[in-house]
XYZ file of C-alpha atoms in Angstrom:
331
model
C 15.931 -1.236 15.318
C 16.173 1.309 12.193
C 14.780 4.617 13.660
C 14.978 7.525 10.665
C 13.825 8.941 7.818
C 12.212 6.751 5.535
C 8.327 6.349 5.241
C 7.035 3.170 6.017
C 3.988 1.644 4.074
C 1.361 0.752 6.591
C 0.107 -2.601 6.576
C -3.826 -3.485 8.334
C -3.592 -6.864 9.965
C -7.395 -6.956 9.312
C -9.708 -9.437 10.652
C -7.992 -11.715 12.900
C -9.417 -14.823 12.414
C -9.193 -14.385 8.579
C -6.662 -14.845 6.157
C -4.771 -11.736 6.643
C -2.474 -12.539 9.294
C -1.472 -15.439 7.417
C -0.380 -13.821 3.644
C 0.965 -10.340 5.371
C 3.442 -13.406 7.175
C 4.226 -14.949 3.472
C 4.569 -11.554 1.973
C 7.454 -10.410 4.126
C 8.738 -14.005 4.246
C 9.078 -13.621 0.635
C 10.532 -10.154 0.648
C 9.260 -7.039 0.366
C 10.453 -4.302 -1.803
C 10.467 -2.019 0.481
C 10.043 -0.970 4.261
C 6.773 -1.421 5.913
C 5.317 -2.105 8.972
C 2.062 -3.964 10.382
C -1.050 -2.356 12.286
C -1.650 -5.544 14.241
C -1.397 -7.945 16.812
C 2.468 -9.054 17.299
C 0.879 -12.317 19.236
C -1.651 -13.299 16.813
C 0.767 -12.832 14.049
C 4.017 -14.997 16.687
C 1.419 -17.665 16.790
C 0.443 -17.572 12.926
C 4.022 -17.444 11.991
C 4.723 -21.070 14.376
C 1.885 -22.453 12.872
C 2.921 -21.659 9.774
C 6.550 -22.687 10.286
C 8.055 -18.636 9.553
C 11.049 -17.720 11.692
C 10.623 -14.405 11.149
C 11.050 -12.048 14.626
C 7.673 -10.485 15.296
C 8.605 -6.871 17.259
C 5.980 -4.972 18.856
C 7.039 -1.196 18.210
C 5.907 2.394 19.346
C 6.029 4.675 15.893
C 6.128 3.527 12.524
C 9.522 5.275 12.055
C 11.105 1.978 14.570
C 11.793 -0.271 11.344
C 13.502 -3.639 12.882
C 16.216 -4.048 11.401
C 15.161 -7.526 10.690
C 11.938 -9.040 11.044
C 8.343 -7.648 11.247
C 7.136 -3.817 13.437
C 3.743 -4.404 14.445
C 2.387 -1.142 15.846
C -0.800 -1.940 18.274
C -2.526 0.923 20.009
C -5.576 -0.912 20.930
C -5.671 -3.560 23.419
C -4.024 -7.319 23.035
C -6.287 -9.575 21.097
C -7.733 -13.015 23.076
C -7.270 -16.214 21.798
C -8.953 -16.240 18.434
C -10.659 -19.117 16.756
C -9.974 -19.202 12.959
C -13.138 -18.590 10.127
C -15.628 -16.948 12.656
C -16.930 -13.780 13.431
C -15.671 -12.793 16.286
C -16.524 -9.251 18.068
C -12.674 -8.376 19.231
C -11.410 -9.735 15.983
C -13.792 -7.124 14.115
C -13.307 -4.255 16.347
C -9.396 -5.145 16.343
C -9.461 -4.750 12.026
C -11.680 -1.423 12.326
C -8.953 -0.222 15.361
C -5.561 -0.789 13.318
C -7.808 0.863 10.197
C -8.208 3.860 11.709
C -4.549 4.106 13.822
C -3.115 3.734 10.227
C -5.561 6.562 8.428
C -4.404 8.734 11.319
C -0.882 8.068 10.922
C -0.840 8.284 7.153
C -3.030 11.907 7.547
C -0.181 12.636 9.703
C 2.521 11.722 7.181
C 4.268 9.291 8.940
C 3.608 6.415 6.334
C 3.726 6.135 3.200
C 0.836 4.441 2.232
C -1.962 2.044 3.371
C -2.324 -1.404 2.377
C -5.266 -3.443 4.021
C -5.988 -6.991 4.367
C -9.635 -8.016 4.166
C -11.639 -7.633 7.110
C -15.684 -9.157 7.626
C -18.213 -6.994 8.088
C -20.360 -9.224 10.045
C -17.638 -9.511 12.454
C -17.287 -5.130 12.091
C -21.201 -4.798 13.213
C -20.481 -7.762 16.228
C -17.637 -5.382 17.207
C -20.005 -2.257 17.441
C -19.028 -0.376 13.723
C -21.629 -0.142 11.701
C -20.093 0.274 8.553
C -19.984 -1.534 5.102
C -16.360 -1.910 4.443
C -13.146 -0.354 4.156
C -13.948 2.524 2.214
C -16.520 4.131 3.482
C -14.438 3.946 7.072
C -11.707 5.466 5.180
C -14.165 8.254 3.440
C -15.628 9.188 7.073
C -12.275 9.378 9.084
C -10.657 11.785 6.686
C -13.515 13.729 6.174
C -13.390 13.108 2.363
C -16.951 13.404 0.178
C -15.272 12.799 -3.224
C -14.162 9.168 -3.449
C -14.548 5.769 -5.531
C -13.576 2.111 -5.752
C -10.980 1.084 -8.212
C -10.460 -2.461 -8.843
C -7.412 -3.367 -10.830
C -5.667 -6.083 -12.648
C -3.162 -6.449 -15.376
C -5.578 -6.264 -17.644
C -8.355 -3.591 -16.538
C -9.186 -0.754 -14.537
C -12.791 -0.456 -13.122
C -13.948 2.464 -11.260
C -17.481 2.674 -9.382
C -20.371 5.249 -9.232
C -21.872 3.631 -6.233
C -20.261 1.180 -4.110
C -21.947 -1.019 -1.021
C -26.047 -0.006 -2.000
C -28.716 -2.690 -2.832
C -29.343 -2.595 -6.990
C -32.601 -0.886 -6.384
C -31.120 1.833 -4.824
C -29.026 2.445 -7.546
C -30.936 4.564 -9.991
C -32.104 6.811 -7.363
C -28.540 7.742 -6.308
C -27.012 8.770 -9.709
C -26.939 12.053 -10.741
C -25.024 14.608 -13.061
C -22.867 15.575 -10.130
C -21.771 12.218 -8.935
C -21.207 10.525 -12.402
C -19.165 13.678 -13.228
C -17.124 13.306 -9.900
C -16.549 9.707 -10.793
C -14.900 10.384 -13.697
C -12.675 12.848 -12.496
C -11.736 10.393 -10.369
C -10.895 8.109 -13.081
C -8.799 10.311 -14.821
C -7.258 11.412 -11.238
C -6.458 7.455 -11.173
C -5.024 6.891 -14.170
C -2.411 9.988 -14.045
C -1.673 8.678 -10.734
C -0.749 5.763 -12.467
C 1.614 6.974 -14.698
C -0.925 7.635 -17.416
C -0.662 10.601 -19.661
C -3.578 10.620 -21.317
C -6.259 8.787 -19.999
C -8.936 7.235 -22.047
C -12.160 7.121 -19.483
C -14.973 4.949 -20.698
C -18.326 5.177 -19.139
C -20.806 2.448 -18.842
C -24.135 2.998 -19.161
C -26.855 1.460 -16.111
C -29.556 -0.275 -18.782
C -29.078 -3.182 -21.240
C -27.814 -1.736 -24.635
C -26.782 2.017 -22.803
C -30.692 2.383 -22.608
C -30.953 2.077 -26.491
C -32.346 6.093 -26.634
C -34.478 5.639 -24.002
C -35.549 2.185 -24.659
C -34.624 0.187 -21.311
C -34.368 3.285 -19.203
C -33.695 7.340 -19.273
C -30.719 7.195 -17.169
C -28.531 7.308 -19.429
C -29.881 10.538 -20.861
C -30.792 12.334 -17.397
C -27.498 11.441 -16.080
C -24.547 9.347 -17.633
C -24.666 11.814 -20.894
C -24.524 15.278 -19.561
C -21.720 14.387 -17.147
C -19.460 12.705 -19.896
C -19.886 15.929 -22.024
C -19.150 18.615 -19.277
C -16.254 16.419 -18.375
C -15.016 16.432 -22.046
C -15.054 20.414 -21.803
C -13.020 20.036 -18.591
C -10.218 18.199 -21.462
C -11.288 14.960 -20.221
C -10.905 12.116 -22.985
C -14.662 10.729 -21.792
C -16.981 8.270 -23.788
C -19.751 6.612 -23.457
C -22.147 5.474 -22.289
C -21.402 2.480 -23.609
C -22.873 -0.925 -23.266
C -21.775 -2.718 -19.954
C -21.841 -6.110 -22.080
C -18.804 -5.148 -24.434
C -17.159 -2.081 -22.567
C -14.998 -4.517 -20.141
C -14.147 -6.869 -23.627
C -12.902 -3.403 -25.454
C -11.151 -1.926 -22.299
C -9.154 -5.307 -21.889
C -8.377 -4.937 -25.959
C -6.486 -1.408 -24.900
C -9.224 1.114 -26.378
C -9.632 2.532 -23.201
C -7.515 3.177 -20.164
C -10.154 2.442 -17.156
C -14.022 2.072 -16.798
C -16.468 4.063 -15.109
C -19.069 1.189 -14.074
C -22.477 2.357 -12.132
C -22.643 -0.258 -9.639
C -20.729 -2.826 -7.871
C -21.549 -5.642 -9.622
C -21.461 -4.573 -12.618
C -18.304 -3.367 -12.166
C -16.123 -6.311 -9.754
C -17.431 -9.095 -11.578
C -15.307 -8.374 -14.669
C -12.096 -7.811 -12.797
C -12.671 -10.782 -10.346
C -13.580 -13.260 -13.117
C -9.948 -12.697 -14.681
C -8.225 -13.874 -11.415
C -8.441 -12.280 -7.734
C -5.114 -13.245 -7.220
C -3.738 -10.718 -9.792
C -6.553 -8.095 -8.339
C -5.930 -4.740 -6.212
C -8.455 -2.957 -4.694
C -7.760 1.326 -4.708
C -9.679 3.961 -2.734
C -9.596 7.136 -5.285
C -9.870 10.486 -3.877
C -7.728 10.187 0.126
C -5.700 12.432 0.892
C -3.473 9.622 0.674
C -3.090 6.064 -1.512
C -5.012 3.201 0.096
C -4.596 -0.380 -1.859
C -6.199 -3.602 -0.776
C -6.727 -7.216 -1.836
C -9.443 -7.814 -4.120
C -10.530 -10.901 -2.039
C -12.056 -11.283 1.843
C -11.232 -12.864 5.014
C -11.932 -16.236 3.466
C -13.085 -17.688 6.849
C -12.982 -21.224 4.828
C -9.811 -21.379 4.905
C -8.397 -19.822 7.321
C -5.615 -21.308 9.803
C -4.953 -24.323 7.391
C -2.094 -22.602 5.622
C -3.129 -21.939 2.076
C -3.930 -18.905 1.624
C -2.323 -17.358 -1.413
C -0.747 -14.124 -0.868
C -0.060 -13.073 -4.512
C -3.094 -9.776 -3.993
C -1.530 -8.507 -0.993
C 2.275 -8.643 -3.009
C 0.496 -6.816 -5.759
C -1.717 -4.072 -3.654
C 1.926 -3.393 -2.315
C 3.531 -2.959 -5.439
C 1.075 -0.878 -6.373
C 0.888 1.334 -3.602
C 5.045 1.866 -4.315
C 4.624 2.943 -7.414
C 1.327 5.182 -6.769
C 3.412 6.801 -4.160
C 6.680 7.510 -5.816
C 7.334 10.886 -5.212
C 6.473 10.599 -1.559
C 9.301 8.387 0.714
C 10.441 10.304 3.571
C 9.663 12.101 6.466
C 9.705 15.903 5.545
């Protein structure tokens, strides 16, 4: 057992009877780059690694500062999971994922990980567990007491970032606002310097076919989308738009812009997951500290046979490394 300096990326186990357990096992079977350790369940992820055939040791462990020296830390302050069946919800497997969540947002408040990189967890399984909440980021949002945050969604190929997140489509309009579609693209810009970008193009996308066409399809645009990209562009922003959601994802993936301010979830995940989930990361903008996820859920379908591929996990690490690169010890 390694006990010093260096700062650990957190790992979230998520939803037991998922897929996480399974490609968090492949991804340090195939090497990580770096040190991390898993809020979890060391015997759901012993049994997951002997059905999987992975002799990696599985060591239960107190802080995330106790690094085996070989092998996986799995850090568990909530109570032992029971016997889980695989691809159901389950009301200890959902309160288990929300438990590790929030044990990791406490420990990387505290600065004693680096980052946080979740697997998927279900949110019927959350509600069966007693959290009412629609996903990871609003969880993270609440704990940390943070009001300005977005989605990114990532690939190799674009950057999306979202207005409003988990809401029905009609409750869409009715939300935006000069403030929040301002916030948003601070945000973007935030994300993109965080990324190593110097000067970040942010391209907005407007809510109505054709940007509204001047008031055509919808006033929006107009009310909203238009004032905020001009008070950001006398902040220095480099903000455009709005700009048709049909062709802004096509021109963003040509290089003429940097990352995409999309209005609503749809409109803005569909681009990024057609082009691959495997290749997809999932970033919460605006924590006091970098939190990177799969782009894909539990996959109940699959679970327990073995097949899940853990390429998204690999590359919400990676990118939480090199979000994070000026933060890797304990001060």
């Amino acid at each position: 057992m390694t006990h010093n300096t260096v700062l650990p990326i957190g790992i979230t186990m998520g939803d037991a009877a998922g897929i996480g357990p399974e490609i968090i096992l492949k991804s340090f079977a195939a090497g990580l780059p770096y040190p991390a350790v898993v809020y979890g369940d060391a015997l759901i992820l012993k049994q997951q690694a002997k059905d999987l055939g992975i002799a990696l040791p599985i060591i239960s462990i107190a802080s995330p500062r106790d690094i085996p020296d070989q092998g996986i830390g799995v850090l568990n302050r909530w109570q032992p999971l029971p016997t889980i069946a695989y691809g159901q919800v389950q009301a200890q497997a959902g309160r288990g994922a929300y438990e590790y969540l929030c044990h990791a947002i406490d420990d990387a408040i505290a600065q004693k990980i680096r980052a946080i990189v979740t697997a998927p967890l279900h949110k019927d399984a959350l509600l069966a567990g007693g959290i009412d909440a629609p996903g990871h980021t609003e969880i993270l949002a609440q704990r940390t007491g943070t009001t300005d945050f977005a989605m990114m969604l990532s690939n190799p190929e674009l950057r999306v970032i979202l207005v409003t997140i988990h809401v029905p489509i009609t409750a869409v309009s009715p939300l935006l606002s000069i403030d929040k579609e301002l916030r948003t693209i601070r945000l973007a810009h935030q994300a993109c310097l965080q990324a190593g970008i110097k000067r970040p193009r942010v391209a907005v996308a407007g809510l109505n076919p054709h940007a509204g066409e001047n008031g055509r399809f919808g006033n929006e645009e107009a009310l909203f989308i238009e004032p905020a990209i001009l008070a950001a562009r006398n902040e220095g922003i480099d903000a455009t738009g709005p700009w048709p959601g049909d062709t802004i994802f096509m021109r963003a993936r040509r290089g003429e812009f940097d990352i995409v301010v999309a209005q609503y979830h749809d409109q803005g995940l569909i681009p990024v997951k057609y082009l691959g989930v495997e290749q997809g990361v999932n970033t919460t903008i605006g924590l006091p500290f970098i939190r990177t996820s799969v782009d894909h859920g539990t996959a109940y379908d699959i679970a327990g046979q073995g097949i899940a591929d853990p390429t998204s996990l690999q590359v919400a690490f990676s990118t939480a490394l090199q979000m994070t690169q000026g933060v890797s010890h304990q001060p």
